Tab-separated table of C-alpha atoms in Angstrom:
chain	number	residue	atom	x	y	z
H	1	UNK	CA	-6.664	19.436	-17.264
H	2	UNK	CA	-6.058	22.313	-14.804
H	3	UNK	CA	-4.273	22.196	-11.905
H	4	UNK	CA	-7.065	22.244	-8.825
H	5	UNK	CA	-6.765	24.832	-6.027
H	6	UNK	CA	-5.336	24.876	-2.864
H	7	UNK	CA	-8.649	23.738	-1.349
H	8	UNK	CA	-8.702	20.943	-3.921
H	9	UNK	CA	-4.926	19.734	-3.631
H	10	UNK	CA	-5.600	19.258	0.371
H	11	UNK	CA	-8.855	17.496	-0.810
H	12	UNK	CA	-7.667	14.822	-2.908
H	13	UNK	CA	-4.335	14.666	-0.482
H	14	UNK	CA	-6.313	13.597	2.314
H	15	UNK	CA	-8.551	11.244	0.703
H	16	UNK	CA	-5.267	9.183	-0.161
H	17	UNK	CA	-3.951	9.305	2.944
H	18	UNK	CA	-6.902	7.316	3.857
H	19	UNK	CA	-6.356	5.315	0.823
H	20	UNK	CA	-3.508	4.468	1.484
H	21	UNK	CA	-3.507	3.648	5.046
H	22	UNK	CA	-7.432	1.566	4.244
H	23	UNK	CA	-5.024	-0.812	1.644
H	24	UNK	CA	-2.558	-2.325	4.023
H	25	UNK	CA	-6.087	-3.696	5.708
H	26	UNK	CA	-7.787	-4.948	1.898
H	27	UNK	CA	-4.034	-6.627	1.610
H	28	UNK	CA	-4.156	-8.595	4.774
H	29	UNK	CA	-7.762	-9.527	3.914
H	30	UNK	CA	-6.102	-11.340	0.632
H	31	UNK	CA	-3.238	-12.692	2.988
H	32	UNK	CA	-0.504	-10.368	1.812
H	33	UNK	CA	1.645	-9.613	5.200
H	34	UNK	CA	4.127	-7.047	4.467
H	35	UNK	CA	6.512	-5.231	7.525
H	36	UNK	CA	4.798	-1.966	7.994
H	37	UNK	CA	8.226	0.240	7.379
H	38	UNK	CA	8.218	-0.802	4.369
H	39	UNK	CA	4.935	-0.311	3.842
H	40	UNK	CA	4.857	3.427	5.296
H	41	UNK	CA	7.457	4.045	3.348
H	42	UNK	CA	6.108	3.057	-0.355
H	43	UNK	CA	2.681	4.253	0.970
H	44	UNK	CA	4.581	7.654	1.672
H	45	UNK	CA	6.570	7.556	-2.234
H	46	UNK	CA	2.940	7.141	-3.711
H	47	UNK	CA	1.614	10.504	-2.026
H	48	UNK	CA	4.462	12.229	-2.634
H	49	UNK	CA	4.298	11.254	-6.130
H	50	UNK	CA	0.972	11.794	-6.247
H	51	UNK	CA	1.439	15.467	-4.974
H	52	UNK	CA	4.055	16.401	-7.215
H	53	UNK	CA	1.935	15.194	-10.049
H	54	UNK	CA	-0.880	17.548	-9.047
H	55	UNK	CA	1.525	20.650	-8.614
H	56	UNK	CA	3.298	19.736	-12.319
H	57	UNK	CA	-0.447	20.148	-13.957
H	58	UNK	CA	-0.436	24.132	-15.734
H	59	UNK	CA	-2.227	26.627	-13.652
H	60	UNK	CA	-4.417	27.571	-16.580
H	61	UNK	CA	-6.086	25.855	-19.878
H	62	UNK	CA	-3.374	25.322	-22.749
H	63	UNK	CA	-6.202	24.496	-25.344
H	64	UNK	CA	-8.393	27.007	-27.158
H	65	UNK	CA	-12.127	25.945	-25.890
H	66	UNK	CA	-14.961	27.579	-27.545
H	67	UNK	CA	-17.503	29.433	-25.344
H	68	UNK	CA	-20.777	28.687	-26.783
């Protein structure tokens, strides 16, 4: 899998954002009340983590694909 572009990285960054900010409210639908710091701040590891993940894929292909 290749690493997506700049365009790409800010893409799928800001989608979980929303994600992540959308699942505090689907928790306290099920009755799950946890203290927003500590929320925020695993909600915060998981994007960073995320992120990083995105920026460790290779730039380019490492596979030989056949052009057909």
């Amino acid at each position: 899998m290749k690493r997506p572009g700049p365009t790409g990285i800010a893409m799928i960054l800001a989608f979980t954002i929303v994600a992540a900010i959308e699942f505090r409210t689907l928790l306290g639908m099920f009755g799950v009340d946890l203290t927003i710091e500590m929320y925020y701040a695993v909600a915060a590891g998981i994007i960073v983590a995320v992120l990083g993940a995105l920026i460790a894929l290779p730039k380019k292909e490492t596979a030989t694909t056949s052009n057909a």
